[in-house]
Backbone as ProteinMPNN parsed JSONL, in Angstrom:
{"seq_chain_A": "XXXXXXXXXXXXXXXXXXXXXXXXXXXXXXXXXXXXXXXXXXXXXXXXXXXXXXXXXXXXXXXXXXXXXXXXXXXXXXXXXXXXXXXXXXXXXXXXXXXXXXXXXXXXXXXXXXXXXXXXXXXXXXXXXXXXXX", "coords_chain_A": {"N_chain_A": [[145.962, 148.87, 108.466], [146.472, 145.412, 109.06], [149.54, 144.245, 109.402], [150.539, 141.601, 109.586], [148.461, 140.074, 108.514], [148.393, 141.129, 105.916], [150.882, 140.296, 104.986], [150.523, 137.491, 105.106], [148.395, 137.203, 103.284], [149.684, 138.08, 100.932], [151.738, 136.15, 100.586], [150.133, 133.955, 100.178], [148.405, 134.455, 97.934], [149.767, 135.91, 95.839], [151.987, 134.337, 94.756], [150.561, 132.296, 93.353], [149.281, 133.826, 91.416], [151.432, 134.972, 90.007], [152.658, 132.628, 89.027], [150.588, 131.723, 87.361], [150.582, 133.72, 85.395], [153.1, 133.294, 84.246], [152.825, 130.654, 83.321], [150.813, 131.117, 81.477], [152.19, 132.158, 79.372], [153.604, 130.036, 78.52], [156.106, 129.723, 79.659], [158.929, 129.14, 81.866], [160.011, 129.608, 85.278], [162.734, 130.182, 85.076], [162.968, 131.272, 82.54], [162.5, 133.971, 82.586], [163.86, 137.197, 82.45], [163.88, 139.396, 84.246], [162.289, 140.084, 87.314], [159.86, 142.204, 88.371], [158.499, 143.332, 91.03], [155.931, 144.713, 93.161], [157.331, 146.971, 95.346], [157.132, 146.433, 98.262], [158.392, 145.681, 100.773], [161.711, 144.613, 101.603], [161.96, 142.176, 103.005], [159.496, 140.881, 102.555], [159.579, 140.632, 99.748], [161.816, 138.989, 99.408], [160.899, 136.669, 100.689], [158.744, 136.017, 98.992], [160.165, 135.545, 96.594], [161.675, 133.301, 97.319], [159.619, 131.44, 97.868], [158.419, 131.182, 95.342], [160.538, 130.482, 93.761], [162.207, 132.191, 92.432], [165.182, 133.226, 90.942], [167.664, 134.922, 92.808], [169.28, 136.861, 91.548], [167.659, 137.837, 89.585], [165.528, 139.138, 90.641], [164.341, 142.305, 91.095], [165.318, 144.746, 93.353], [164.582, 147.721, 94.48], [164.252, 149.265, 96.683], [166.091, 150.543, 98.347], [166.715, 152.982, 97.26], [164.333, 154.529, 97.129], [162.321, 153.521, 98.813], [159.083, 152.249, 99.897], [156.907, 153.288, 97.663], [154.227, 153.082, 97.192], [151.84, 152.729, 94.653], [153.636, 153.48, 92.7], [155.938, 151.977, 92.709], [156.66, 149.908, 90.867], [156.962, 151.238, 88.4], [159.069, 152.979, 89.123], [161.09, 151.113, 89.638], [161.472, 150.143, 87.056], [162.447, 152.469, 85.725], [164.679, 153.114, 87.295], [166.235, 150.756, 87.434], [166.079, 149.202, 85.114], [166.346, 150.703, 82.813], [168.779, 150.984, 81.253], [169.221, 148.298, 80.522], [167.011, 147.759, 78.962], [167.511, 148.95, 76.54], [169.102, 147.217, 75.16], [167.876, 145.184, 73.735], [165.451, 142.537, 73.369], [163.548, 141.624, 76.231], [162.407, 139.336, 78.672], [159.924, 139.793, 80.917], [158.459, 139.959, 84.186], [155.868, 141.446, 85.785], [154.405, 142.365, 88.846], [151.859, 143.555, 90.806], [150.561, 144.336, 94.009], [148.601, 144.485, 97.036], [147.203, 147.206, 98.227], [143.911, 147.384, 99.249], [143.549, 144.641, 99.163], [144.217, 143.666, 96.647], [145.554, 142.312, 93.569], [147.714, 141.638, 90.801], [149.286, 140.315, 87.897], [151.607, 140.275, 85.166], [153.167, 138.7, 82.458], [155.54, 139.361, 80.021], [157.113, 139.799, 76.826], [159.351, 142.079, 75.647], [160.813, 144.981, 74.074], [163.539, 146.213, 72.056], [163.401, 148.96, 74.358], [163.277, 152.445, 74.934], [163.81, 153.899, 77.882], [162.977, 156.397, 80.144], [165.03, 158.029, 82.591], [164.586, 158.212, 86.167], [162.763, 160.987, 87.268], [163.395, 163.409, 89.572], [161.454, 165.39, 91.482], [161.432, 168.557, 92.985], [160.516, 169.167, 96.423], [159.108, 171.537, 96.792], [157.84, 171.947, 94.411], [155.654, 173.439, 92.088], [154.639, 173.203, 89.581], [154.744, 175.184, 87.538], [157.404, 175.753, 86.691], [158.362, 173.608, 85.089], [156.756, 173.783, 82.876], [156.88, 176.27, 81.759], [157.535, 178.645, 79.11]], "CA_chain_A": [[146.001, 147.486, 108.013], [147.167, 144.443, 109.892], [150.712, 143.828, 108.638], [150.651, 140.142, 109.567], [147.468, 139.571, 107.565], [148.834, 141.53, 104.578], [151.985, 139.397, 104.661], [149.941, 136.167, 104.855], [147.655, 137.324, 102.021], [150.649, 138.186, 99.835], [152.39, 134.854, 100.386], [149.129, 132.977, 99.754], [147.774, 134.747, 96.646], [150.643, 136.437, 94.79], [152.695, 133.286, 94.007], [149.644, 131.647, 92.405], [149.039, 134.772, 90.339], [152.673, 135.047, 89.228], [152.806, 131.358, 88.306], [149.584, 131.682, 86.292], [151.055, 134.603, 84.321], [154.223, 132.611, 83.591], [152.271, 129.509, 82.599], [150.05, 131.645, 80.355], [153.13, 132.417, 78.27], [154.342, 128.781, 78.308], [157.47, 129.929, 80.132], [159.269, 128.646, 83.201], [160.604, 130.623, 86.165], [164.074, 130.515, 84.588], [162.912, 131.98, 81.258], [162.283, 135.405, 82.795], [165.088, 137.957, 82.688], [163.761, 140.254, 85.428], [161.029, 140.114, 88.054], [159.64, 143.544, 88.914], [157.358, 143.205, 91.927], [155.667, 145.872, 94.016], [158.416, 147.08, 96.323], [156.515, 146.602, 99.58], [159.555, 145.683, 101.663], [162.685, 143.611, 101.167], [161.683, 140.889, 103.625], [158.378, 140.259, 101.835], [160.024, 140.27, 98.405], [162.705, 137.827, 99.511], [160.051, 135.504, 100.985], [158.046, 135.676, 97.75], [161.137, 134.967, 95.657], [162.005, 131.954, 97.786], [158.443, 130.579, 97.712], [158.16, 130.971, 93.919], [161.74, 129.926, 93.135], [162.824, 133.227, 91.602], [166.615, 133.405, 91.21], [167.901, 136.222, 93.455], [169.878, 137.839, 90.628], [166.647, 138.311, 88.635], [164.532, 139.893, 91.387], [164.784, 143.686, 91.254], [165.066, 145.358, 94.657], [164.902, 149.136, 94.362], [163.801, 149.945, 97.898], [167.132, 151.342, 99.008], [166.735, 154.333, 96.694], [163.109, 155.304, 97.319], [161.395, 152.931, 99.769], [157.777, 151.845, 99.384], [156.208, 154.464, 97.128], [152.875, 152.638, 96.858], [151.605, 152.259, 93.287], [154.717, 153.904, 91.802], [157.158, 151.186, 92.884], [157.033, 149.166, 89.664], [157.485, 152.213, 87.432], [160.377, 153.437, 89.589], [162.039, 150.016, 89.411], [161.781, 150.119, 85.623], [163.303, 153.597, 85.35], [165.936, 153.09, 88.049], [167.033, 149.543, 87.349], [166.001, 148.516, 83.824], [166.456, 151.623, 81.666], [169.915, 150.63, 80.401], [169.045, 146.939, 80.01], [165.942, 147.742, 77.976], [168.059, 149.406, 75.26], [169.928, 146.178, 74.56], [167.134, 144.162, 73.012], [164.26, 141.937, 73.95], [163.613, 141.145, 77.612], [161.224, 138.677, 79.219], [159.705, 140.455, 82.202], [157.27, 139.651, 84.97], [155.466, 142.533, 86.673], [153.334, 141.966, 89.762], [151.441, 144.553, 91.783], [149.689, 143.75, 95.028], [148.533, 145.206, 98.3], [146.108, 148.095, 98.599], [142.567, 146.868, 99.036], [143.613, 143.203, 98.927], [144.193, 143.478, 95.197], [146.799, 141.821, 93.013], [147.691, 141.344, 89.376], [150.614, 140.055, 87.331], [151.695, 140.124, 83.711], [154.442, 138.259, 81.886], [155.592, 139.871, 78.66], [158.414, 139.942, 76.172], [159.329, 143.409, 75.06], [162.081, 145.647, 73.862], [164.175, 147.196, 72.937], [162.671, 150.155, 74.788], [164.022, 153.551, 75.507], [163.127, 154.208, 79.135], [163.535, 157.593, 80.78], [165.526, 157.907, 83.959], [163.657, 158.755, 87.155], [162.791, 162.431, 87.444], [163.19, 163.809, 90.966], [160.794, 166.69, 91.511], [161.652, 169.186, 94.29], [159.369, 169.161, 97.329], [158.343, 172.777, 96.658], [157.391, 172.022, 93.02], [154.288, 173.915, 91.894], [154.236, 172.921, 88.223], [155.004, 176.243, 86.548], [158.78, 175.752, 86.203], [158.55, 172.63, 84.034], [155.901, 174.04, 81.739], [156.999, 177.645, 81.247], [158.202, 178.684, 77.801]], "C_chain_A": [[146.809, 146.646, 109.002], [148.313, 143.847, 109.076], [150.863, 142.32, 108.52], [149.68, 139.539, 108.56], [147.838, 139.93, 106.114], [149.945, 140.595, 104.103], [151.446, 138.007, 104.3], [149.18, 136.156, 103.53], [148.62, 137.298, 100.842], [151.292, 136.838, 99.548], [151.42, 133.776, 99.905], [148.683, 133.216, 98.304], [148.739, 135.125, 95.527], [151.43, 135.335, 94.069], [151.806, 132.565, 92.989], [149.423, 132.533, 91.181], [150.257, 134.891, 89.423], [152.853, 133.771, 88.409], [151.804, 131.239, 87.169], [150.01, 132.552, 85.107], [152.192, 133.94, 83.536], [153.717, 131.44, 82.749], [151.473, 129.96, 81.377], [150.916, 131.963, 79.149], [153.895, 131.152, 77.867], [155.828, 128.943, 78.617], [157.667, 129.18, 81.44], [159.828, 129.82, 84.005], [161.931, 131.105, 85.594], [164.087, 131.252, 83.259], [162.888, 133.494, 81.429], [163.597, 136.091, 83.159], [165.026, 138.763, 83.987], [162.353, 140.178, 86.005], [160.915, 141.482, 88.708], [158.345, 143.479, 89.728], [157.159, 144.505, 92.693], [156.693, 145.862, 95.15], [157.86, 147.385, 97.713], [157.588, 146.702, 100.66], [160.445, 144.503, 101.28], [162.389, 142.235, 101.75], [160.566, 140.159, 102.872], [158.824, 139.802, 100.449], [160.938, 139.048, 98.43], [161.925, 136.554, 99.842], [159.284, 135.055, 99.732], [158.983, 134.981, 96.769], [161.469, 133.528, 96.04], [160.836, 130.996, 97.549], [158.2, 130.226, 96.248], [159.333, 130.283, 93.227], [162.427, 130.905, 92.206], [164.31, 133.322, 91.936], [166.876, 134.821, 91.753], [168.459, 137.272, 92.507], [168.882, 138.365, 89.598], [165.525, 139.103, 89.305], [165.059, 141.306, 91.605], [164.36, 144.214, 92.616], [165.524, 146.803, 94.586], [164.537, 149.938, 95.589], [164.843, 150.868, 98.506], [167.178, 152.776, 98.498], [165.519, 155.158, 97.092], [162.155, 154.747, 98.377], [160.109, 152.508, 99.092], [157.03, 153.101, 98.961], [154.832, 154.084, 96.595], [152.791, 152.214, 95.401], [152.711, 152.632, 92.31], [155.934, 152.982, 91.844], [157.59, 150.437, 91.633], [157.617, 150.109, 88.62], [158.867, 152.714, 87.848], [161.437, 152.355, 89.414], [162.442, 149.956, 87.944], [162.749, 151.246, 85.278], [164.648, 153.562, 86.061], [166.827, 151.912, 87.702], [167.031, 148.856, 85.988], [166.263, 149.404, 82.623], [167.591, 151.228, 80.727], [169.749, 149.253, 79.773], [168.005, 146.885, 78.9], [166.414, 148.211, 76.6], [168.71, 148.282, 74.472], [169.167, 145.083, 73.83], [165.957, 143.649, 73.801], [164.523, 141.436, 75.371], [162.31, 140.427, 77.937], [161.075, 139.182, 80.647], [158.446, 139.932, 82.864], [157.037, 140.83, 85.891], [154.351, 142.015, 87.569], [153.096, 143.076, 90.779], [150.469, 143.925, 92.756], [149.645, 144.654, 96.248], [147.226, 145.924, 98.525], [144.757, 147.48, 98.258], [142.513, 145.378, 98.756], [143.492, 142.912, 97.434], [145.557, 142.977, 94.726], [146.622, 141.558, 91.531], [149.105, 141.194, 88.859], [150.513, 139.945, 85.822], [153.106, 139.66, 83.356], [154.438, 138.749, 80.442], [157.017, 139.888, 78.146], [158.371, 141.248, 75.41], [160.738, 143.93, 74.842], [162.537, 145.507, 72.427], [163.261, 148.398, 73.189], [163.664, 151.225, 75.138], [163.209, 154.003, 76.715], [163.786, 155.428, 79.753], [164.089, 157.253, 82.149], [164.486, 158.515, 84.89], [163.852, 160.252, 87.282], [162.487, 162.74, 88.906], [162.641, 165.228, 90.962], [160.996, 167.298, 92.902], [160.372, 169.23, 95.111], [158.513, 170.409, 97.173], [157.817, 172.992, 95.232], [155.928, 172.46, 92.949], [153.817, 173.737, 90.444], [154.662, 173.937, 87.181], [156.396, 176.11, 85.925], [158.975, 174.779, 85.049], [157.794, 172.972, 82.764], [155.981, 175.463, 81.218], [157.766, 177.641, 79.946], [159.517, 179.419, 77.862]], "O_chain_A": [[147.708, 147.142, 109.681], [148.088, 143.044, 108.171], [151.269, 141.814, 107.473], [150.028, 138.605, 107.837], [147.622, 139.135, 105.2], [149.946, 140.157, 102.953], [151.864, 137.417, 103.304], [149.304, 135.214, 102.746], [148.399, 136.579, 99.868], [151.383, 136.427, 98.391], [151.838, 132.794, 99.293], [148.595, 132.264, 97.527], [148.552, 134.705, 94.385], [151.534, 135.395, 92.843], [152.254, 132.258, 91.884], [149.382, 132.046, 90.051], [150.117, 134.908, 88.2], [153.169, 133.837, 87.221], [152.138, 130.705, 86.111], [149.822, 132.168, 83.952], [152.235, 134.019, 82.309], [154.133, 131.262, 81.604], [151.454, 129.27, 80.357], [150.419, 132.028, 78.025], [154.739, 131.196, 76.972], [156.687, 128.382, 77.938], [156.723, 128.663, 82.038], [160.082, 130.894, 83.459], [162.223, 132.3, 85.623], [165.119, 131.808, 82.88], [163.227, 134.223, 80.496], [164.338, 135.644, 84.036], [165.998, 138.809, 84.74], [161.361, 140.205, 85.275], [161.769, 141.872, 89.503], [157.246, 143.561, 89.18], [158.089, 145.295, 92.856], [156.882, 144.848, 95.822], [158.091, 148.461, 98.265], [157.669, 147.702, 101.373], [159.978, 143.52, 100.705], [162.55, 141.228, 101.06], [160.678, 138.967, 102.587], [158.481, 138.7, 100.021], [160.84, 138.176, 97.567], [162.249, 135.48, 99.336], [159.19, 133.86, 99.449], [158.635, 133.954, 96.185], [161.535, 132.648, 95.183], [161.035, 129.873, 97.085], [157.818, 129.098, 95.94], [159.15, 129.585, 92.23], [163.15, 130.5, 91.295], [164.664, 133.483, 93.104], [166.361, 135.799, 91.211], [168.145, 138.454, 92.645], [169.222, 139.251, 88.814], [164.671, 139.672, 88.625], [166.104, 141.489, 92.228], [163.188, 144.138, 92.987], [166.723, 147.08, 94.627], [164.514, 151.168, 95.541], [164.494, 151.875, 99.121], [167.621, 153.68, 99.206], [165.644, 156.352, 97.366], [161.246, 155.463, 98.799], [160.042, 152.417, 97.866], [156.577, 153.88, 99.8], [154.334, 154.7, 95.652], [153.606, 151.406, 94.956], [152.717, 152.135, 91.184], [156.879, 153.189, 91.082], [158.787, 150.341, 91.366], [158.651, 149.811, 88.021], [159.747, 152.858, 86.999], [162.578, 152.666, 89.073], [163.612, 149.744, 87.622], [163.76, 151.014, 84.614], [165.66, 153.946, 85.475], [168.05, 152.049, 87.677], [167.889, 148.014, 85.726], [166.392, 148.898, 81.508], [167.381, 151.146, 79.517], [170.099, 149.061, 78.609], [168.106, 146.056, 77.996], [165.777, 147.897, 75.594], [168.856, 148.379, 73.254], [169.783, 144.132, 73.349], [165.526, 144.259, 74.78], [165.589, 140.894, 75.666], [161.236, 140.863, 77.524], [161.971, 139.024, 81.476], [157.497, 139.519, 82.198], [157.906, 141.181, 86.689], [153.454, 141.309, 87.108], [154.001, 143.482, 91.509], [149.652, 143.085, 92.38], [150.534, 145.478, 96.463], [146.247, 145.32, 98.965], [144.503, 147.104, 97.113], [141.542, 144.893, 98.176], [142.752, 142.019, 97.021], [146.575, 143.185, 95.387], [145.515, 141.288, 91.064], [150.02, 141.869, 89.33], [149.476, 139.573, 85.274], [154.097, 140.163, 83.884], [153.453, 138.576, 79.724], [157.982, 139.977, 78.905], [157.459, 141.489, 74.619], [161.714, 143.386, 75.358], [161.95, 144.738, 71.665], [162.462, 148.786, 72.337], [164.771, 150.936, 75.59], [162.064, 154.435, 76.581], [165.01, 155.487, 79.872], [163.655, 156.293, 82.785], [163.604, 159.251, 84.446], [164.982, 160.729, 87.392], [161.429, 162.367, 89.414], [163.298, 166.155, 90.488], [160.756, 166.622, 93.902], [159.275, 169.319, 94.559], [157.305, 170.351, 97.4], [157.397, 174.097, 94.887], [155.073, 171.924, 93.654], [152.684, 174.098, 90.127], [154.917, 173.565, 86.035], [156.543, 176.339, 84.725], [159.698, 175.101, 84.105], [158.152, 172.5, 81.685], [155.224, 175.831, 80.321], [158.563, 176.737, 79.696], [160.203, 179.542, 76.847]]}, "name": "protein", "num_of_chains": 1, "seq": "XXXXXXXXXXXXXXXXXXXXXXXXXXXXXXXXXXXXXXXXXXXXXXXXXXXXXXXXXXXXXXXXXXXXXXXXXXXXXXXXXXXXXXXXXXXXXXXXXXXXXXXXXXXXXXXXXXXXXXXXXXXXXXXXXXXXXX"}
């Protein structure tokens, strides 16, 4: 993939999609407690946040722990960064996935309290039997 074109695509399409999801709930940018975006890279996420007007303290950045793990980045952000917060009551969240195949999608939702598992680190030599043996 051409990184420059992916970056341009993301900055062009994703903000419109995120804003549509927020407007669909009759919310504003400031109503959302946490923004959980695909963790492509910190530079792209910071540019998106600035373009959309997302407050920096509400944008979750979990790249330092795991990097870009493709389609798993949103789930990992939830388990790594929101598990404790989700126990405390209702949260207004915005999730946005984008990238592979020039695809994108966003959802704004109010949810909670949730009990969220912590991230499970599976050893590189994992073959499946150890977790499922009796």
